[in-house]
PDB file of C-alpha atoms in Angstrom:
ATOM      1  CA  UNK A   1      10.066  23.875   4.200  1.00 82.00           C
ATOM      2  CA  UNK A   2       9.240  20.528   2.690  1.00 87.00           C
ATOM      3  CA  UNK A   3      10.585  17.597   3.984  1.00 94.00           C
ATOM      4  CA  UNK A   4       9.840  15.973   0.757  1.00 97.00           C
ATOM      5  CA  UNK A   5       7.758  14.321  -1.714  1.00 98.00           C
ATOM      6  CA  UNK A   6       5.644  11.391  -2.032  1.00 98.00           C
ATOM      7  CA  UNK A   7       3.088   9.751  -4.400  1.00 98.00           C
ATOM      8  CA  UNK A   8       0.382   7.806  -2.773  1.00 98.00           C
ATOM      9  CA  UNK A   9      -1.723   5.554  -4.812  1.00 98.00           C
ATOM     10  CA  UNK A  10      -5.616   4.729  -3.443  1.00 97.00           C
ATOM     11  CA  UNK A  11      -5.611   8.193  -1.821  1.00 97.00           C
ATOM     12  CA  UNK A  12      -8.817   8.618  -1.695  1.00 96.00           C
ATOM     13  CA  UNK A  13     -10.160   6.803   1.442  1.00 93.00           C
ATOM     14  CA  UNK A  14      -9.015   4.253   3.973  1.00 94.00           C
ATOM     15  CA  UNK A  15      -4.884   3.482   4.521  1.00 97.00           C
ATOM     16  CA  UNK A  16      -4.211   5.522   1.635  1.00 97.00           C
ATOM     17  CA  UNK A  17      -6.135   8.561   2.970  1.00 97.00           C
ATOM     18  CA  UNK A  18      -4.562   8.207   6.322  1.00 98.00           C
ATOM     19  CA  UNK A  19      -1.200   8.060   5.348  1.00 98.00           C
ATOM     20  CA  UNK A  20      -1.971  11.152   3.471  1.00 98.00           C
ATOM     21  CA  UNK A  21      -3.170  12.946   6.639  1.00 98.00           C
ATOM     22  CA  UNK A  22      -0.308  11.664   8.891  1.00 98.00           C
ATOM     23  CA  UNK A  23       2.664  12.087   5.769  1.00 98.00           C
ATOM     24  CA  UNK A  24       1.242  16.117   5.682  1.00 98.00           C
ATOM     25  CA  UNK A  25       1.461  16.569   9.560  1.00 98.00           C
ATOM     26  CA  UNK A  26       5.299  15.497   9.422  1.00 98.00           C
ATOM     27  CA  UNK A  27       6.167  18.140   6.818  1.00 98.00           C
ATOM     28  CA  UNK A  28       5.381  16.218   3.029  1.00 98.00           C
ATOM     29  CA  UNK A  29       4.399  17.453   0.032  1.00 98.00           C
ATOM     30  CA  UNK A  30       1.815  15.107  -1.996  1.00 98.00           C
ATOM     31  CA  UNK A  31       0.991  13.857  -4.842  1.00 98.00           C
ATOM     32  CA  UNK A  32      -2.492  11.817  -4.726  1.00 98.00           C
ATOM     33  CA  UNK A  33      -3.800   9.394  -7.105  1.00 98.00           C
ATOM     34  CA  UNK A  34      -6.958   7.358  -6.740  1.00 97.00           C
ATOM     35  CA  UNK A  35     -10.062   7.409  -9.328  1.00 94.00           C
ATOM     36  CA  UNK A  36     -12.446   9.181  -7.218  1.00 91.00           C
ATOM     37  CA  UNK A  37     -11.266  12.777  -7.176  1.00 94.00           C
ATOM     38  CA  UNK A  38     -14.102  14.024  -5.016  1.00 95.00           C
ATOM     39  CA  UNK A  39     -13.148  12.295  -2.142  1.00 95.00           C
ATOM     40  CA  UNK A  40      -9.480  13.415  -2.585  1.00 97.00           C
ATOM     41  CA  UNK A  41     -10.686  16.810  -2.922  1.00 97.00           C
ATOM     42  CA  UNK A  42     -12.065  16.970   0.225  1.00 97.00           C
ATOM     43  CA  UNK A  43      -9.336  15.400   1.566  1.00 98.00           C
ATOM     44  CA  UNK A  44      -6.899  18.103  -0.003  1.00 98.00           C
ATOM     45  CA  UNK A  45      -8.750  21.004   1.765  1.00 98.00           C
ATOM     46  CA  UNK A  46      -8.748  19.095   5.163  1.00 98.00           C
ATOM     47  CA  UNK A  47      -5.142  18.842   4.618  1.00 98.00           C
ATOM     48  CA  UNK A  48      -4.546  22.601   3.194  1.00 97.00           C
ATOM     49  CA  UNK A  49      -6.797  23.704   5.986  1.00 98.00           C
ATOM     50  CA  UNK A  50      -4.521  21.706   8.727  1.00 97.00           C
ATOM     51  CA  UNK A  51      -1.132  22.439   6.698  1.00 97.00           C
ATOM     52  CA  UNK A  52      -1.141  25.656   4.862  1.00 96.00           C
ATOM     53  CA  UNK A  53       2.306  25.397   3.650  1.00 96.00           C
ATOM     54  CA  UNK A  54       1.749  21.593   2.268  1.00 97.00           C
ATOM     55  CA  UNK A  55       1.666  21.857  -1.415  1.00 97.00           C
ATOM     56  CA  UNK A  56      -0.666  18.910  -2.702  1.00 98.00           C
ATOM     57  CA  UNK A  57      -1.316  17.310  -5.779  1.00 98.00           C
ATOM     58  CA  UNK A  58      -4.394  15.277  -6.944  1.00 98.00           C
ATOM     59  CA  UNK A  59      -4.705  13.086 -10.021  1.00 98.00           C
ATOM     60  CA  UNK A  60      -7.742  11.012 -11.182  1.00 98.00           C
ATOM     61  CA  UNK A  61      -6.137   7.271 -11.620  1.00 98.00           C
ATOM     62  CA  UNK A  62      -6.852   4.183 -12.217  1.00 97.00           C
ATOM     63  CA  UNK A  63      -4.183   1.580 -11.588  1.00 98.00           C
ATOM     64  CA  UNK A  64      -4.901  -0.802 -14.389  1.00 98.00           C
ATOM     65  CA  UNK A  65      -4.366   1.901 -17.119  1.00 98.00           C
ATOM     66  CA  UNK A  66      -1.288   1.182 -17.857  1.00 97.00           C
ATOM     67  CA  UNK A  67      -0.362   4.513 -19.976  1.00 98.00           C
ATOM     68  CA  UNK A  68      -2.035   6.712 -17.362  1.00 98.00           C
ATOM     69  CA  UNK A  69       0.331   5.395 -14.791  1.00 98.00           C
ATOM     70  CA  UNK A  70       3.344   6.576 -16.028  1.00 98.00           C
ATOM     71  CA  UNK A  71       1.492   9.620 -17.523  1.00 98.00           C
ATOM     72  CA  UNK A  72       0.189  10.480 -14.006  1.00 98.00           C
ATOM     73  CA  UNK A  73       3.800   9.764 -12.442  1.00 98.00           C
ATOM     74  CA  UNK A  74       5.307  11.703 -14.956  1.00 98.00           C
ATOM     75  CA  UNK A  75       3.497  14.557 -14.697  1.00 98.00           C
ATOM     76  CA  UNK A  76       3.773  14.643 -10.595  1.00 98.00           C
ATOM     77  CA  UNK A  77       7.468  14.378 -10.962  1.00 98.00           C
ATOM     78  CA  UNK A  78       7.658  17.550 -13.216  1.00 98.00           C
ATOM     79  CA  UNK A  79       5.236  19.299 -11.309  1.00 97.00           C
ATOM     80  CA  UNK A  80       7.464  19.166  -8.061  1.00 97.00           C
ATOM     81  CA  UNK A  81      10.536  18.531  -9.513  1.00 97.00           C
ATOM     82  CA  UNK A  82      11.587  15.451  -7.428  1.00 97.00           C
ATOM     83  CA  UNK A  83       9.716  12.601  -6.040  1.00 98.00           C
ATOM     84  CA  UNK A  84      11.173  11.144  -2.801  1.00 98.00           C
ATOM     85  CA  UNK A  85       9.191   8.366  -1.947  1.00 98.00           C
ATOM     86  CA  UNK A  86       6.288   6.433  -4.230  1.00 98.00           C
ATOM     87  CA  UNK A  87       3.554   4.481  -1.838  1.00 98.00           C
ATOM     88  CA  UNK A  88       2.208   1.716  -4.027  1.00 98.00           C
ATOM     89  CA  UNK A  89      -0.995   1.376  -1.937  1.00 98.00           C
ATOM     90  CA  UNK A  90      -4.114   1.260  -4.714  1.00 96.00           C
ATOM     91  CA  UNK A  91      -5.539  -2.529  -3.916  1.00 95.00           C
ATOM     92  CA  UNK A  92      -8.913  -4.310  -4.327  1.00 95.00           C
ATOM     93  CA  UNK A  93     -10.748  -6.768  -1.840  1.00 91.00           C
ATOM     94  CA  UNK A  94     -13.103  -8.618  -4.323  1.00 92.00           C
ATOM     95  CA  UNK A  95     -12.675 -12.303  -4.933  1.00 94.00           C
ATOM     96  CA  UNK A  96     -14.374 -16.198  -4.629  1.00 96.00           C
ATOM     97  CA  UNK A  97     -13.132 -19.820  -4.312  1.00 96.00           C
ATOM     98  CA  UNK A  98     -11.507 -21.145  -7.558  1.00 96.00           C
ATOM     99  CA  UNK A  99     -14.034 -22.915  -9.947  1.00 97.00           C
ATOM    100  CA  UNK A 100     -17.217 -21.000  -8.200  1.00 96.00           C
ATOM    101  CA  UNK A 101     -17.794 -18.989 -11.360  1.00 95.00           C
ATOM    102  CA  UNK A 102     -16.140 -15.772 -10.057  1.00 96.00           C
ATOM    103  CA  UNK A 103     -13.505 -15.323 -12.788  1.00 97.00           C
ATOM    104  CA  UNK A 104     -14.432 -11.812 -13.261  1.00 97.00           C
ATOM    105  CA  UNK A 105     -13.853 -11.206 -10.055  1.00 97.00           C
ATOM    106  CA  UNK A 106     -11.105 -12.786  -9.059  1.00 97.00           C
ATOM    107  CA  UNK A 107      -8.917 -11.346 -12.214  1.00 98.00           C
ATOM    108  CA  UNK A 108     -10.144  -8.035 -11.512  1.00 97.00           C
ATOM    109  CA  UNK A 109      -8.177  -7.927  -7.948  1.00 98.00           C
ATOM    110  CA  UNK A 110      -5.541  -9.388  -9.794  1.00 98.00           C
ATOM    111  CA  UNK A 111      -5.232  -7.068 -12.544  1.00 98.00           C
ATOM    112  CA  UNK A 112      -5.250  -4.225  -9.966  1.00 98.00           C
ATOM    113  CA  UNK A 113      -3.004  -5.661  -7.186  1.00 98.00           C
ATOM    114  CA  UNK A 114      -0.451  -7.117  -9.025  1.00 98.00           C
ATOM    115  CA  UNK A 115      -0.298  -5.602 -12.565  1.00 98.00           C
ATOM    116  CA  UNK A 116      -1.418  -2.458 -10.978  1.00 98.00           C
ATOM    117  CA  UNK A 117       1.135  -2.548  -8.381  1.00 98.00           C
ATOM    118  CA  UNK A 118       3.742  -3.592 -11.468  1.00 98.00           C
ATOM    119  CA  UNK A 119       2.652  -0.490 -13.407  1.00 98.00           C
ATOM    120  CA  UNK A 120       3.085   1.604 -10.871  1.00 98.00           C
ATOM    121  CA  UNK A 121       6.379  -0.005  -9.630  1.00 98.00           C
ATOM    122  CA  UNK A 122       7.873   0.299 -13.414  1.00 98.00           C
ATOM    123  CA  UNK A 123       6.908   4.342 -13.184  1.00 98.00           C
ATOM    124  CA  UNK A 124       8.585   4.967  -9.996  1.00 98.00           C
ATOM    125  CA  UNK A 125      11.932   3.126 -10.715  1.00 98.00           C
ATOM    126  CA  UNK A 126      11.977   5.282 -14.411  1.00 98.00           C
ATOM    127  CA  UNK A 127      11.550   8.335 -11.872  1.00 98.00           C
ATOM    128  CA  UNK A 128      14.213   7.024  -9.244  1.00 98.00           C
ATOM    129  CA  UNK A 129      16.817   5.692 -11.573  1.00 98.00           C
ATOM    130  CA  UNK A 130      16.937   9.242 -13.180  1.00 97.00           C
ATOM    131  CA  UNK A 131      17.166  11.029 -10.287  1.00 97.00           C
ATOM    132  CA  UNK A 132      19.804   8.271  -8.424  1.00 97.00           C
ATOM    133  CA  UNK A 133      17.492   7.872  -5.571  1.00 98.00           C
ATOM    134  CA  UNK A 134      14.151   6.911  -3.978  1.00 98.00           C
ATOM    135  CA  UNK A 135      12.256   5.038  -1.658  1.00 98.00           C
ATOM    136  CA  UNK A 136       9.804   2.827  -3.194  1.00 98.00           C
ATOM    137  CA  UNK A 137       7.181   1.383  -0.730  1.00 98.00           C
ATOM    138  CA  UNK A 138       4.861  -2.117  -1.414  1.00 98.00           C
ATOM    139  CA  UNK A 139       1.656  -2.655   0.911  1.00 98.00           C
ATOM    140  CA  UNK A 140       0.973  -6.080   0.805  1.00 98.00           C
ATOM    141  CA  UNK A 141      -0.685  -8.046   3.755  1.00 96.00           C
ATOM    142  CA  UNK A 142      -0.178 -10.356   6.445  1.00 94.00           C
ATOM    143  CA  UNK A 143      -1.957 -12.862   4.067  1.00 93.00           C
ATOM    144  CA  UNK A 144       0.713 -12.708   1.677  1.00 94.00           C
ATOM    145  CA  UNK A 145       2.720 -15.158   4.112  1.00 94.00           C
ATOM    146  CA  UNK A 146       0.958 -18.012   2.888  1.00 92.00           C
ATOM    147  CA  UNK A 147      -1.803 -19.256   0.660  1.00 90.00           C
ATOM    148  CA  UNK A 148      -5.610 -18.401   1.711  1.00 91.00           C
ATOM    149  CA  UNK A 149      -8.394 -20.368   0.953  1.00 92.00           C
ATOM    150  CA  UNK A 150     -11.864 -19.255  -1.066  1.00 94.00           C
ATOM    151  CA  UNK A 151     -12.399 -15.719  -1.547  1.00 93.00           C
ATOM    152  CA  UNK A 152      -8.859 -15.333   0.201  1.00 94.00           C
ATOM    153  CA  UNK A 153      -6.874 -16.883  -2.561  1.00 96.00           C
ATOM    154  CA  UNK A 154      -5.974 -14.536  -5.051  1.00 97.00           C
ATOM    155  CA  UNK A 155      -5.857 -11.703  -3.221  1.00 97.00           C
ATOM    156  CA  UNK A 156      -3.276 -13.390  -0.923  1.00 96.00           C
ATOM    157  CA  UNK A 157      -1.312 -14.453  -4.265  1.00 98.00           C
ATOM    158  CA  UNK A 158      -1.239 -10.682  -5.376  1.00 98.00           C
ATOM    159  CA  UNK A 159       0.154  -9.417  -2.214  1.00 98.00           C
ATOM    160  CA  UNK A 160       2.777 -12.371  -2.149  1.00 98.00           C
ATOM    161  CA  UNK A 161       3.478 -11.521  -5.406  1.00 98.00           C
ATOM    162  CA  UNK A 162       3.938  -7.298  -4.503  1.00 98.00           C
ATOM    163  CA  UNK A 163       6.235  -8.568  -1.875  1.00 98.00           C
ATOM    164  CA  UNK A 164       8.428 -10.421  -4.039  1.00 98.00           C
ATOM    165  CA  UNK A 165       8.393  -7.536  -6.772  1.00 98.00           C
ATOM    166  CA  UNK A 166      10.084  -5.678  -4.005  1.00 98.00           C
ATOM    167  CA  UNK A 167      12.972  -8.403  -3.168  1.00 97.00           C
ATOM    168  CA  UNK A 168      13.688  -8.454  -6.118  1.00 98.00           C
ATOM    169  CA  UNK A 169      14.645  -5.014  -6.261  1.00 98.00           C
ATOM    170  CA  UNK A 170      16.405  -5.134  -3.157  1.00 97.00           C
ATOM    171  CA  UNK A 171      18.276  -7.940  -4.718  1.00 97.00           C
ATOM    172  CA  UNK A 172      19.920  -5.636  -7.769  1.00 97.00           C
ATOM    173  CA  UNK A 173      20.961  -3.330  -5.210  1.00 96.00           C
ATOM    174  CA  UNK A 174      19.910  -0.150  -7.353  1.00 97.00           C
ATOM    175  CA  UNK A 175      22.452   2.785  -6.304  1.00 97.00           C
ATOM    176  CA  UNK A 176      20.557   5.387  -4.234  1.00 98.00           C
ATOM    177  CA  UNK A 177      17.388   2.999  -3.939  1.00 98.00           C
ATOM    178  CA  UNK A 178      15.529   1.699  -0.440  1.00 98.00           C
ATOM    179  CA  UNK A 179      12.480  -0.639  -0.812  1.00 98.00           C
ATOM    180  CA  UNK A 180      10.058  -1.057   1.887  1.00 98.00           C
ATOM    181  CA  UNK A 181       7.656  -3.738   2.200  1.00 98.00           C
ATOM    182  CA  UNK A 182       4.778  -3.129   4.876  1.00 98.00           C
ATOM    183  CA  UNK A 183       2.397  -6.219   5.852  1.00 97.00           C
ATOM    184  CA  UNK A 184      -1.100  -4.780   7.665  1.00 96.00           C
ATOM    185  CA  UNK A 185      -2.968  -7.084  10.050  1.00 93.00           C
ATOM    186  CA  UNK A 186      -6.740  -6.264  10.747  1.00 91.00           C
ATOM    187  CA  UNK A 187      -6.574  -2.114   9.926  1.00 93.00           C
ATOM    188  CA  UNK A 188     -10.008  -0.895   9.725  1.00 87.00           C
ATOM    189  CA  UNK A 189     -10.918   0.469   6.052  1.00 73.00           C
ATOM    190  CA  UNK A 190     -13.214   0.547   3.412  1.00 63.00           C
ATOM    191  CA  UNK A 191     -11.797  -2.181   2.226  1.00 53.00           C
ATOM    192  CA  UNK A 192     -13.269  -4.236   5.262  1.00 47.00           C
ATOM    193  CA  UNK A 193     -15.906  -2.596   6.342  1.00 55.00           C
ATOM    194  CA  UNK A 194     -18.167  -5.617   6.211  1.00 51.00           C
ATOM    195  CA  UNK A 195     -16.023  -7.255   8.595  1.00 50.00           C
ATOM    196  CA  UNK A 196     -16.921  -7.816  11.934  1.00 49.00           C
ATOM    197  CA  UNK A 197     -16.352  -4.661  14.065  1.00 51.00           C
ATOM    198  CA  UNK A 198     -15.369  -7.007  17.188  1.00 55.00           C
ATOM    199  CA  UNK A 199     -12.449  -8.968  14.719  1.00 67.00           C
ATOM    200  CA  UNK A 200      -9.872 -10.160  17.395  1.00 73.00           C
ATOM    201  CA  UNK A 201      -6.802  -8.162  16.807  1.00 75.00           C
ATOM    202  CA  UNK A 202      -8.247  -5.222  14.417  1.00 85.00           C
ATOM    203  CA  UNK A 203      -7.351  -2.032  15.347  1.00 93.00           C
ATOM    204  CA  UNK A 204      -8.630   1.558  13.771  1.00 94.00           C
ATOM    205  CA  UNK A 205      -7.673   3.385  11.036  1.00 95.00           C
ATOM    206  CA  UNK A 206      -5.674   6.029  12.510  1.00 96.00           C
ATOM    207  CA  UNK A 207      -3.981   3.592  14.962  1.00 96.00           C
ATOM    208  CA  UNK A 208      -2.893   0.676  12.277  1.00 96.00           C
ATOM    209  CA  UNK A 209      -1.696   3.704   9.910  1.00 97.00           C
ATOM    210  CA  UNK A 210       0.558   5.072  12.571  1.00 97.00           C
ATOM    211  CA  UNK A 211       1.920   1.967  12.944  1.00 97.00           C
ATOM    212  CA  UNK A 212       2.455   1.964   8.669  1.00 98.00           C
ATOM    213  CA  UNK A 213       3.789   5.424   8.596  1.00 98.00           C
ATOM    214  CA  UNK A 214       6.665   4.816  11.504  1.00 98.00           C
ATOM    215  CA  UNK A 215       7.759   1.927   9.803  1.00 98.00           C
ATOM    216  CA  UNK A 216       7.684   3.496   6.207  1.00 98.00           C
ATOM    217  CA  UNK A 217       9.500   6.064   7.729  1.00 98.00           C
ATOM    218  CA  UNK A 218      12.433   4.302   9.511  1.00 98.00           C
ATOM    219  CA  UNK A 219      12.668   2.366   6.048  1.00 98.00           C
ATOM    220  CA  UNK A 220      12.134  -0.705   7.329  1.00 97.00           C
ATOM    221  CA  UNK A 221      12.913  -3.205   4.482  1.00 97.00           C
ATOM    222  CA  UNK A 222       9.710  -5.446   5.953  1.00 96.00           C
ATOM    223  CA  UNK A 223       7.324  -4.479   8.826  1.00 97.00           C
ATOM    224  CA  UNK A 224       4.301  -6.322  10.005  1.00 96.00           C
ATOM    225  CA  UNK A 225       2.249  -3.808  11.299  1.00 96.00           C
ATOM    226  CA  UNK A 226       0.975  -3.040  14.042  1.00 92.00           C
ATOM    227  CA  UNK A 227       4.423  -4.712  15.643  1.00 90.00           C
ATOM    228  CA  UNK A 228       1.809  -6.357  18.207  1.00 89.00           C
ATOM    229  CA  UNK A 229       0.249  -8.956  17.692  1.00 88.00           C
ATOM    230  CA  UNK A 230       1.473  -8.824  13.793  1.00 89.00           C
ATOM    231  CA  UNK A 231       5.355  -9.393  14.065  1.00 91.00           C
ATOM    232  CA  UNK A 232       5.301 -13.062  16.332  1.00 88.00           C
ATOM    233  CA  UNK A 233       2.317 -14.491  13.730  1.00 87.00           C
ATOM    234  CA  UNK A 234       4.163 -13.791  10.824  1.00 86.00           C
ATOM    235  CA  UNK A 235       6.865 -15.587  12.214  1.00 90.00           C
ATOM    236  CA  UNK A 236       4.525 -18.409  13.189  1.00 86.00           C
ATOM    237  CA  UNK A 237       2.299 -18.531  10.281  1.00 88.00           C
ATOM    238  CA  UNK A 238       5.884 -18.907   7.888  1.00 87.00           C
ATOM    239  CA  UNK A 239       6.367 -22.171   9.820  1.00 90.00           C
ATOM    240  CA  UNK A 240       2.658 -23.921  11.098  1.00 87.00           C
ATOM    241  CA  UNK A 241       1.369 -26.543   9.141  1.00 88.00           C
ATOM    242  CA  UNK A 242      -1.297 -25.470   6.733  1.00 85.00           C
ATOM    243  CA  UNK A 243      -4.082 -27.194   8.687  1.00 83.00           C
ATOM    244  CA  UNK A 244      -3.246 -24.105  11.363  1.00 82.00           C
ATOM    245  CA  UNK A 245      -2.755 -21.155   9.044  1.00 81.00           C
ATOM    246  CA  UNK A 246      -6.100 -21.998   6.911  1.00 76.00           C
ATOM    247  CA  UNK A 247      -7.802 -21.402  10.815  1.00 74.00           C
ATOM    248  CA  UNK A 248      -6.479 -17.980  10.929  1.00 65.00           C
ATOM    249  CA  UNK A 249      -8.091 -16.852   7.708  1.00 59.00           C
TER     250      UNK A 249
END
């Protein structure tokens, strides 16, 4: 028997993956989005082979199509009937200082992290306010706690701006409606793969998505995860001076 259903966004490697994996081995059905369907293929037969009874979904998506979005989410809901939970996870790393000729890039993570992340915010409350309930999930970062310099800075401001998409839905207080907002410190993905494998505090992928997964499941309203060392710098970085907090980026 199911223990439910949820739509994961960026499904097709890294934290989306993961959660995938780890959402299937506690009993979910899912529906995955992400535009590379061959990778979520083979991640749909690891899953089928692990889970037999796990009924999954896959749909080719990109985030910044605004009409596939709700087509996609749409279509999921119908196709199960119900959708319990929506994960907006689909993000992009890409990005440069302000005025160093990276436009392109720079509006490109924000198109996909924050319009994205609106899209696919605007298709799960349609789904949840017709069906009375829901749990809608953000993933932002730890770097959405304050501004980032150079190629930090507008990928911080996207995930600052996911979290606050999220309080304000917690502030109308929609009947039958819990939003979770998870902040990752240093998870291993593709995302960061060029990162230095000995980066103080960075933990693997299966680890860090644990971590994301308990949380998400307790419905945590926010979680800085992993608790350790994640939880006591968020609460430090909200309050040092910026001279400190540009040092930690």
């Amino acid at each position: 028997m199911s223990k439910g259903t949820i739509i994961v966004t960026g499904a097709s490697a890294g934290l989306g993956a993961e959660m995938a994996r780890q959402f299937a081995a506690l009993g979910y059905d899912l529906g995955l989005c992400a535009r590379r369907t061959e990778r979520m293929a083979a991640l749909k037969d690891e899953i089928s082979a692990a889970h037999p009874d796990r009924r999954v979904v896959l749909r080719a998506l990109d985030v910044t199509d605004d009409e596939a979005v709700f087509r996609v989410f749409g279509e999921i809901a119908a196709e199960f009937g119900t959708v319990d939970r929506v994960i907006v996870n689909a993000g992009l790393g890409k990005g440069a200082a302000l005025g160093k000729g990276r436009f392109d890039a720079n509006r490109q993570t924000a198109m996909t992290n924050f319009v994205g992340a609106l899209a696919q915010s605007e298709a799960a409350m349609e789904i949840f306010r017709e069906q009375g309930r829901g749990h809608l999930v953000m993933v932002s970062s730890m770097s959405a706690l304050r501004g980032m310099r150079k190629a930090m800075t507008v990928y911080a401001a996207t995930k600052a701006g996911v979290a606050a998409i999220a309080e304000g839905l917690r502030s109308e207080r929609v009947p039958g409606l819990d939003v979770s907002v998870v902040y990752p410190g240093y998870i291993r993905s593709e995302m960061n793969e060029h990162v230095a494998q000995r980066t103080r505090f960075m933990v693997d992928t299966e680890t860090g998505v644990r971590a994301m997964v308990a949380a998400i499941e307790k419905r945590r309203v926010r979680a800085y995860v992993p608790a350790w060392p994640w939880a006591p710098i968020g609460f430090l970085m909200k309050r040092l001076p910026l001279s400190v907090v540009r040092k930690l980026a």
